[in-house]
Amino acid sequence: MANTVVVGAMWGDESKGKLIDFLAHDKHVVVRWGGGSNAGHTVVVDDQEYKLHLIPAGILHPETLCVVADGVVLDPASFVGEIEHLQGRGVSCENLKVSGNAHVVLPYHRLLDELEEKRKGGRALGTTGRGIGPAYQDKAARIGIRVREFVDPAQFSDRLAEVLDYKNELLTKVYGVPALRADEMLEQLSPHADKLRPYVDDTALRVAYAAKSGKNVLFEGAQATLLDIDLGTYPYVTSSHPSAGGACIGTGLGPTQIDQIIAVSKSYSTRVGAGAFPTEQANEIGDRIRERGLEYGTTTGRPRRCGWLDGVALRYSALVNGLTDLYLGHMDVLCGFDEVKFATAYTLDGHTITDFPSDQARLCRCRPVYQTLPGWAEDVSGIREYGQLPGNARRFVETVEAHVGVPITTVSVGRRRDQTIFREA
Ligand code: IMP
């Protein structure tokens, strides 16, 4: 398969980083297409843990070209900090390119994210506070500042003066906080601009030429399908397009050039931030999953809400992403439950439904209908062949596969690269 897209199947934190790192070894190019430093990908290689937010997980393969594409909103401080951290650990960033068309996340975006969440009070979205929504807002309103403008001191100074004029009106008159000063911001940001400049490139052309010349390109999704601004559980979503179609928007890849779309799911469900979550277990089952699965945010450290695997949501994800493969992870976390549950339908206002309602009002009223399966007591983390998994673990995998209608081609039994089982489709 030449061009592969990896997406999160549900509400994120599915450990996409592990699969991306794994797939990257025979890819020429790895492209991150959207989101910003709200994402957190943890990759474990030889017991070394790498936490990445903006830089594609392909960076751990020195020969792979890593692209931060046009659709990303890039926080310069976070990006430069990540490069320095990786270099300090001996990881080369020479093959890293950033699109000049990506938008920058500036201090007023973070501030507005925080102020807007406060203003919403009980209706807050539970954002990561990284300024993502406000940065995409500016992009759509055509007042955003792009990376290429940011790294040009004269252009940046002009654009900042223009935008800050408007932002300060908003900050002082709507939110009642002090205005921000352009000179302070320029001073604070110019060292980051200097460090970012050498990485800036016309990445859409690079990606398009790579795909045209038969090179293998891997598209690295951040966040996940149910957080997509259109297809997700709006308004409790992020502001970008983490579903598979997003891989084409602003990266330089045409839709006809995608060969494989893999969604990464856990063997249970999690969600951070607010919003409906039908299979949530706000009880000792959820607590046990959280502790065993280390379900705390990579970016914010927040405890994640945990629950049983939601087959209704997963089937929706398979449909809207056009999945070719499903990766089922965290099988080791479910060990030791007497029984495990898998939602195959919902009841909504007295009716049974099997299609996922992506609007919040109906989703909030949905109650899961579970299929209960026998659990498995054995520790599966050392197993490397599908046939060696306990019978009940295989039954779980095959039940999910039959329900979703997409082959589960990979099963993960631990955080390390080698704790992965490949299945014949
Ligand atoms: P934002 O992307 O920071 O604006 O947050 C919007 C919603 O998306 C919140 O519910 C966040 O918790 C969620 N979110 C954003 N990024 C991630 C992620 O990488 N994993 C899981 N949830 C995320």
Coordinates of C-alpha atoms and ligand atoms in Angstrom, one line a residue:
M1 CA 0.0 0.0 0.0
A2 CA 1.5 3.3 -1.0
N3 CA -0.5 6.1 0.7
T4 CA -1.9 5.4 4.1
V5 CA -4.1 7.5 6.3
V6 CA -4.2 6.9 10.1
V7 CA -7.1 8.3 12.1
G8 CA -8.4 8.1 15.6
A9 CA -11.6 6.1 15.6
M10 CA -13.5 8.0 18.3
W11 CA -12.6 10.7 20.8
G12 CA -8.9 10.6 20.6
D13 CA -6.0 9.3 22.7
E14 CA -6.2 5.9 20.9
S15 CA -2.4 5.6 20.8
K16 CA -2.1 6.5 17.1
G17 CA 1.6 7.4 17.7
K18 CA 2.5 3.8 18.2
L19 CA 1.0 2.7 14.9
I20 CA 2.4 5.7 13.0
D21 CA 5.8 5.0 14.4
F22 CA 5.5 1.4 13.3
L23 CA 4.2 2.2 9.8
A24 CA 6.7 4.9 9.2
H25 CA 9.6 2.5 8.8
D26 CA 8.8 1.9 5.1
K27 CA 7.3 5.3 4.3
H28 CA 9.2 8.0 2.5
V29 CA 7.1 10.8 3.9
V30 CA 5.0 11.2 7.1
V31 CA 2.6 14.1 7.1
R32 CA 0.7 15.6 10.0
W33 CA -2.4 17.3 8.5
G34 CA -4.3 19.1 11.3
G35 CA -4.7 20.2 14.8
G36 CA -1.9 21.7 16.9
S37 CA -0.3 21.2 20.2
N38 CA -3.6 20.0 21.6
A39 CA -2.5 16.6 20.3
G40 CA -0.2 14.3 22.3
H41 CA 1.3 11.3 20.8
T42 CA 3.4 9.0 23.0
V43 CA 5.8 6.6 21.4
V44 CA 7.8 4.0 23.3
V45 CA 11.0 2.8 21.6
D46 CA 13.4 0.5 23.5
D47 CA 11.8 1.6 26.8
Q48 CA 12.5 5.3 25.9
E49 CA 9.3 7.3 25.9
Y50 CA 8.8 10.2 23.5
K51 CA 5.9 12.6 23.9
L52 CA 5.2 14.5 20.7
H53 CA 2.6 17.2 20.2
L54 CA 3.2 18.8 16.7
I55 CA 6.1 16.9 15.2
P56 CA 5.0 13.7 13.3
A57 CA 5.9 10.5 15.1
G58 CA 7.9 9.6 11.9
I59 CA 10.7 11.8 13.2
L60 CA 12.0 8.8 15.1
H61 CA 13.0 7.3 11.7
P62 CA 15.9 9.5 10.6
E63 CA 15.6 8.8 6.9
T64 CA 11.8 9.7 6.7
L65 CA 10.8 13.2 5.6
C66 CA 8.4 14.6 8.2
V67 CA 5.9 17.3 7.2
V68 CA 3.8 19.6 9.3
A69 CA 1.2 20.5 6.6
D70 CA -0.9 23.5 5.8
G71 CA -3.9 22.4 7.9
V72 CA -2.0 22.5 11.2
V73 CA -2.1 25.4 13.6
L74 CA 1.5 25.7 14.9
D75 CA 2.4 27.2 18.3
P76 CA 6.0 28.4 17.7
A77 CA 7.1 28.1 21.3
S78 CA 5.8 24.6 21.5
F79 CA 7.2 23.6 18.2
V80 CA 10.7 24.9 18.9
G81 CA 10.6 23.4 22.4
E82 CA 9.8 20.0 20.9
I83 CA 12.7 20.3 18.4
E84 CA 15.1 21.2 21.1
H85 CA 13.9 18.4 23.3
L86 CA 14.2 15.8 20.5
Q87 CA 17.7 17.1 19.5
G88 CA 18.7 16.9 23.2
R89 CA 17.8 13.2 23.1
G90 CA 19.9 12.6 20.0
V91 CA 16.9 12.6 17.5
S92 CA 17.7 14.4 14.3
C93 CA 15.2 17.0 13.0
E94 CA 17.0 17.6 9.7
N95 CA 14.2 15.9 7.7
L96 CA 11.5 18.1 9.1
K97 CA 9.6 20.6 7.0
V98 CA 6.8 23.0 8.0
S99 CA 4.3 24.4 5.6
G100 CA 4.6 28.2 5.1
N101 CA 0.8 28.2 4.8
A102 CA 0.2 26.7 8.3
H103 CA -1.2 29.2 10.7
V104 CA 0.6 30.2 13.9
V105 CA -1.0 30.1 17.3
L106 CA -0.1 33.3 19.1
P107 CA -0.4 34.3 22.8
Y108 CA -3.8 36.0 22.2
H109 CA -5.2 32.7 20.9
R110 CA -4.3 30.9 24.1
L111 CA -5.6 33.8 26.2
L112 CA -8.9 33.9 24.3
D113 CA -9.3 30.1 24.6
E114 CA -9.0 30.4 28.4
L115 CA -11.3 33.5 28.6
E116 CA -13.9 31.9 26.4
E117 CA -14.0 28.7 28.4
K118 CA -14.4 30.8 31.6
R119 CA -17.2 32.8 30.0
K120 CA -19.0 29.6 29.1
G121 CA -19.0 28.5 32.7
G122 CA -21.0 25.2 33.0
R123 CA -21.2 25.0 29.2
A124 CA -17.4 25.0 28.8
L125 CA -16.1 22.5 26.2
G126 CA -13.2 21.4 28.3
T127 CA -10.7 22.4 25.6
T128 CA -7.0 21.7 26.0
G129 CA -6.4 25.5 26.4
R130 CA -3.8 25.5 23.6
G131 CA -5.5 28.3 21.6
I132 CA -6.7 25.9 18.9
G133 CA -10.3 27.1 18.4
P134 CA -9.3 30.8 18.3
A135 CA -6.5 30.1 15.9
Y136 CA -8.8 28.3 13.4
Q137 CA -11.4 31.0 14.0
D138 CA -8.9 33.6 12.7
K139 CA -8.0 31.3 9.8
A140 CA -11.6 31.0 8.7
A141 CA -12.1 34.8 9.3
R142 CA -9.0 35.4 7.1
I143 CA -7.2 37.4 9.7
G144 CA -4.8 34.6 10.7
I145 CA -1.1 34.9 10.4
R146 CA 0.7 32.2 8.5
V147 CA 4.1 30.6 9.2
R148 CA 5.7 32.3 6.2
E149 CA 4.6 35.7 7.4
F150 CA 5.6 34.9 11.0
V151 CA 9.2 34.1 10.0
D152 CA 9.6 37.4 8.0
P153 CA 10.2 40.0 10.7
A154 CA 8.8 43.0 8.7
Q155 CA 5.7 41.2 7.5
F156 CA 5.1 39.8 11.0
S157 CA 5.4 43.1 12.7
D158 CA 2.9 44.6 10.2
R159 CA 0.4 41.8 10.4
L160 CA 0.6 41.6 14.2
A161 CA -0.1 45.4 14.5
E162 CA -3.1 45.0 12.3
V163 CA -4.6 41.9 14.1
L164 CA -3.7 43.0 17.6
D165 CA -5.6 46.2 17.1
Y166 CA -8.8 44.1 16.7
K167 CA -7.9 41.6 19.4
N168 CA -7.2 44.3 21.9
E169 CA -10.7 45.7 21.3
L170 CA -12.1 42.2 22.0
L171 CA -9.9 41.7 25.1
T172 CA -10.6 45.0 26.7
K173 CA -14.2 45.6 25.7
V174 CA -15.7 42.1 25.6
Y175 CA -13.6 40.2 28.2
G176 CA -12.5 43.2 30.3
V177 CA -8.8 42.2 30.5
P178 CA -5.8 44.4 29.8
A179 CA -4.6 44.9 26.2
L180 CA -1.6 42.9 24.9
R181 CA 1.5 44.8 23.6
A182 CA 2.8 44.1 20.2
D183 CA 6.4 45.1 21.1
E184 CA 6.5 42.6 24.0
M185 CA 5.1 39.9 21.8
L186 CA 7.6 40.6 19.0
E187 CA 10.5 40.4 21.4
Q188 CA 9.2 37.2 22.9
L189 CA 8.5 35.5 19.6
S190 CA 11.4 36.6 17.4
P191 CA 13.8 33.9 18.8
H192 CA 11.2 31.3 17.9
A193 CA 10.8 32.7 14.4
D194 CA 14.6 32.5 13.9
K195 CA 14.6 28.8 14.9
L196 CA 11.5 28.0 12.9
R197 CA 12.7 29.7 9.6
P198 CA 15.0 26.9 8.3
Y199 CA 12.2 24.4 8.4
V200 CA 9.7 26.4 6.3
D201 CA 8.8 25.0 2.9
D202 CA 6.2 24.6 0.2
T203 CA 5.1 21.3 1.7
A204 CA 2.0 20.8 -0.4
L205 CA 4.2 20.6 -3.6
R206 CA 6.6 18.2 -1.8
V207 CA 3.7 15.9 -0.7
A208 CA 2.0 16.0 -4.2
Y209 CA 5.3 15.3 -6.0
A210 CA 6.1 12.5 -3.6
A211 CA 2.7 10.8 -4.1
K212 CA 2.9 11.4 -7.9
S213 CA 6.3 9.7 -8.1
G214 CA 5.1 6.6 -6.3
K215 CA 6.7 7.3 -2.9
N216 CA 4.9 6.0 0.1
V217 CA 3.3 8.7 2.2
L218 CA 1.8 8.2 5.6
F219 CA -0.8 10.7 6.8
E220 CA -0.8 11.1 10.6
G221 CA -4.1 12.0 12.1
A222 CA -4.4 14.0 15.4
Q223 CA -7.4 14.0 17.6
A224 CA -10.1 11.7 16.2
T225 CA -13.3 11.2 14.1
L226 CA -15.8 12.2 16.7
L227 CA -13.9 15.4 17.4
D228 CA -14.2 16.4 13.7
I229 CA -15.8 19.9 13.5
D230 CA -18.4 18.6 10.9
L231 CA -18.7 14.9 11.5
G232 CA -18.1 14.8 15.3
T233 CA -20.2 15.5 18.3
Y234 CA -20.5 19.3 17.8
P235 CA -20.1 21.6 19.7
Y236 CA -17.9 19.3 21.8
V237 CA -15.3 18.9 19.1
T238 CA -12.0 20.4 18.1
S239 CA -11.9 23.0 15.3
S240 CA -10.2 20.9 12.6
H241 CA -10.9 17.9 10.4
P242 CA -9.4 14.8 12.1
S243 CA -11.5 12.4 10.0
A244 CA -9.9 10.8 6.9
G245 CA -11.1 13.4 4.5
G246 CA -9.0 16.0 6.4
A247 CA -5.8 14.2 5.1
C248 CA -6.5 15.7 1.7
I249 CA -7.3 19.2 2.9
G250 CA -4.2 21.4 2.7
T251 CA -1.7 18.6 2.4
G252 CA -1.3 18.3 -1.3
L253 CA -2.8 14.9 -1.6
G254 CA -5.8 14.3 -3.9
P255 CA -8.5 12.0 -2.6
T256 CA -7.9 9.5 -5.4
Q257 CA -4.4 8.9 -4.1
I258 CA -5.4 7.3 -0.8
D259 CA -4.9 3.6 -0.8
Q260 CA -5.5 2.6 2.8
I261 CA -7.4 4.2 5.7
I262 CA -6.7 2.7 9.2
A263 CA -8.6 3.8 12.3
V264 CA -7.0 3.2 15.7
S265 CA -9.4 2.2 18.4
K266 CA -8.9 1.0 22.0
S267 CA -10.7 -2.1 23.3
Y268 CA -12.7 0.3 25.4
S269 CA -13.8 4.0 25.0
T270 CA -12.4 7.2 26.5
R271 CA -13.1 10.9 26.2
V272 CA -11.6 14.0 27.7
G273 CA -13.5 17.3 28.0
A274 CA -17.2 17.6 28.0
G275 CA -19.9 16.1 25.8
A276 CA -22.1 13.0 25.6
F277 CA -20.5 9.6 26.1
P278 CA -23.1 6.9 26.1
T279 CA -20.9 4.0 27.3
E280 CA -19.2 6.0 30.1
Q281 CA -18.6 4.1 33.3
A282 CA -18.4 6.7 36.0
N283 CA -17.9 4.0 38.6
E284 CA -15.3 1.4 39.7
I285 CA -15.2 -0.2 36.2
G286 CA -14.2 3.2 34.6
D287 CA -11.7 3.7 37.5
R288 CA -10.1 0.4 36.9
I289 CA -9.8 1.0 33.1
R290 CA -8.3 4.4 33.8
E291 CA -5.7 3.1 36.3
R292 CA -4.7 0.0 34.2
G293 CA -4.7 1.9 30.9
L294 CA -2.9 5.0 32.4
E295 CA -5.7 7.1 31.0
Y296 CA -4.4 10.6 31.8
G297 CA -4.0 13.2 29.1
T298 CA -0.6 13.5 27.4
T299 CA -1.1 17.2 26.8
T300 CA -3.0 18.3 29.9
G301 CA -2.6 15.4 32.4
R302 CA -6.4 15.4 32.9
P303 CA -8.0 12.1 33.9
R304 CA -9.9 10.7 30.9
R305 CA -13.5 9.5 31.2
C306 CA -13.5 5.8 30.6
G307 CA -16.2 3.3 29.5
W308 CA -17.0 0.1 27.5
L309 CA -16.2 0.0 23.7
D310 CA -19.0 1.7 21.8
G311 CA -19.7 -0.3 18.6
V312 CA -22.4 2.2 17.4
A313 CA -19.8 5.0 17.4
L314 CA -17.2 2.7 15.9
R315 CA -19.5 1.7 13.0
Y316 CA -20.2 5.3 12.3
S317 CA -16.5 6.0 12.3
A318 CA -15.9 3.1 9.8
L319 CA -18.6 4.5 7.6
V320 CA -17.6 8.2 7.5
N321 CA -13.9 7.5 7.2
G322 CA -14.3 4.8 4.5
L323 CA -12.1 2.5 6.6
T324 CA -10.1 -0.3 5.1
D325 CA -8.6 -1.5 8.4
L326 CA -9.2 -1.3 12.1
Y327 CA -6.5 -1.4 14.7
L328 CA -7.7 -2.6 18.1
G329 CA -5.4 -1.5 20.9
H330 CA -5.1 -1.7 24.7
M331 CA -6.2 -5.4 24.8
D332 CA -3.9 -5.9 27.8
V333 CA -5.9 -3.3 29.8
L334 CA -9.1 -5.4 29.7
C335 CA -7.4 -8.5 31.2
G336 CA -8.9 -9.6 34.5
F337 CA -12.6 -8.5 34.0
D338 CA -15.0 -11.4 34.5
E339 CA -17.0 -10.1 31.6
V340 CA -16.6 -7.3 29.1
K341 CA -19.3 -5.3 27.4
F342 CA -19.6 -4.0 23.9
A343 CA -22.4 -1.6 22.8
T344 CA -24.1 -2.8 19.7
A345 CA -27.1 -0.4 19.7
Y346 CA -28.7 2.5 21.6
T347 CA -32.2 3.1 22.8
L348 CA -33.3 6.6 22.0
D349 CA -36.7 7.8 23.2
G350 CA -38.1 4.2 23.5
H351 CA -36.7 3.1 20.1
T352 CA -33.7 0.9 19.4
I353 CA -31.3 2.5 16.9
T354 CA -28.0 1.2 15.4
D355 CA -26.9 4.4 13.6
F356 CA -24.9 7.0 15.6
P357 CA -26.7 10.3 16.0
S358 CA -23.9 12.9 15.8
D359 CA -26.0 15.7 17.3
Q360 CA -25.4 16.3 20.9
A361 CA -29.1 16.7 21.8
R362 CA -30.1 13.1 20.7
L363 CA -26.8 11.6 21.7
C364 CA -27.3 12.8 25.3
R365 CA -30.6 10.8 25.4
C366 CA -29.1 7.6 24.0
R367 CA -28.6 4.6 26.3
P368 CA -26.3 1.7 25.2
V369 CA -27.6 -1.8 24.5
Y370 CA -24.7 -4.1 25.4
Q371 CA -23.6 -7.5 24.3
T372 CA -21.9 -9.1 27.2
L373 CA -18.9 -11.3 26.5
P374 CA -16.8 -13.5 28.8
G375 CA -13.6 -11.8 30.0
W376 CA -10.1 -13.3 30.0
A377 CA -7.9 -13.5 33.1
E378 CA -4.6 -14.2 31.3
D379 CA -2.0 -11.4 30.8
V380 CA -1.8 -10.9 27.1
S381 CA 1.0 -8.4 27.0
G382 CA 3.7 -11.0 26.1
I383 CA 1.7 -12.6 23.2
R384 CA 2.8 -11.9 19.7
E385 CA 0.7 -14.3 17.6
Y386 CA -3.1 -13.9 17.2
G387 CA -3.7 -17.6 17.7
Q388 CA -2.0 -17.5 21.1
L389 CA -4.5 -15.0 22.5
P390 CA -6.9 -16.5 25.0
G391 CA -10.1 -17.7 23.3
N392 CA -12.3 -15.1 25.0
A393 CA -9.9 -12.3 23.8
R394 CA -10.2 -13.6 20.2
R395 CA -13.9 -13.8 20.6
F396 CA -14.0 -10.2 21.6
V397 CA -11.9 -9.1 18.6
E398 CA -14.0 -11.1 16.2
T399 CA -17.3 -9.8 17.7
V400 CA -16.1 -6.2 17.2
E401 CA -14.9 -7.0 13.7
A402 CA -18.2 -8.6 12.7
H403 CA -20.2 -5.7 14.1
V404 CA -18.1 -3.0 12.5
G405 CA -17.7 -4.8 9.2
V406 CA -14.0 -3.8 8.8
P407 CA -11.1 -6.2 9.2
I408 CA -9.2 -5.8 12.4
T409 CA -5.7 -6.3 11.0
T410 CA -3.7 -5.3 14.0
V411 CA -4.2 -5.9 17.7
S412 CA -2.0 -4.2 20.3
V413 CA -1.2 -5.7 23.7
G414 CA 1.0 -3.1 25.2
R415 CA 2.7 0.3 24.7
R416 CA 6.0 -0.8 23.2
R417 CA 6.6 -1.2 19.4
D418 CA 7.0 -5.0 19.7
Q419 CA 3.8 -5.5 21.7
T420 CA 1.8 -5.7 18.4
I421 CA 0.0 -8.6 16.7
F422 CA -0.6 -8.6 13.0
R423 CA -3.5 -10.6 11.7
E424 CA -4.2 -11.9 8.2
A425 CA -7.3 -10.0 6.9
Ligands
IMP1 P1 -9.4 21.9 21.6 O1 -9.0 21.1 20.5 O2 -8.3 22.2 22.6 O3 -10.1 23.1 21.2 O4 -10.5 21.1 22.5 C1 -11.7 20.7 22.0 C2 -12.1 19.3 22.5 O5 -11.3 18.3 21.8 C3 -12.0 19.1 24.0 O6 -13.0 18.2 24.4 C4 -10.6 18.4 24.1 O7 -10.5 17.6 25.2 C5 -10.7 17.5 22.8 N1 -9.3 17.2 22.3 C6 -8.5 18.1 21.6 N2 -7.3 17.4 21.3 C7 -7.5 16.2 21.8 C8 -6.6 15.0 21.7 O8 -5.5 15.0 21.2 N3 -7.1 13.9 22.4 C9 -8.3 13.9 22.9 N4 -9.2 14.9 23.0 C10 -8.7 16.0 22.4

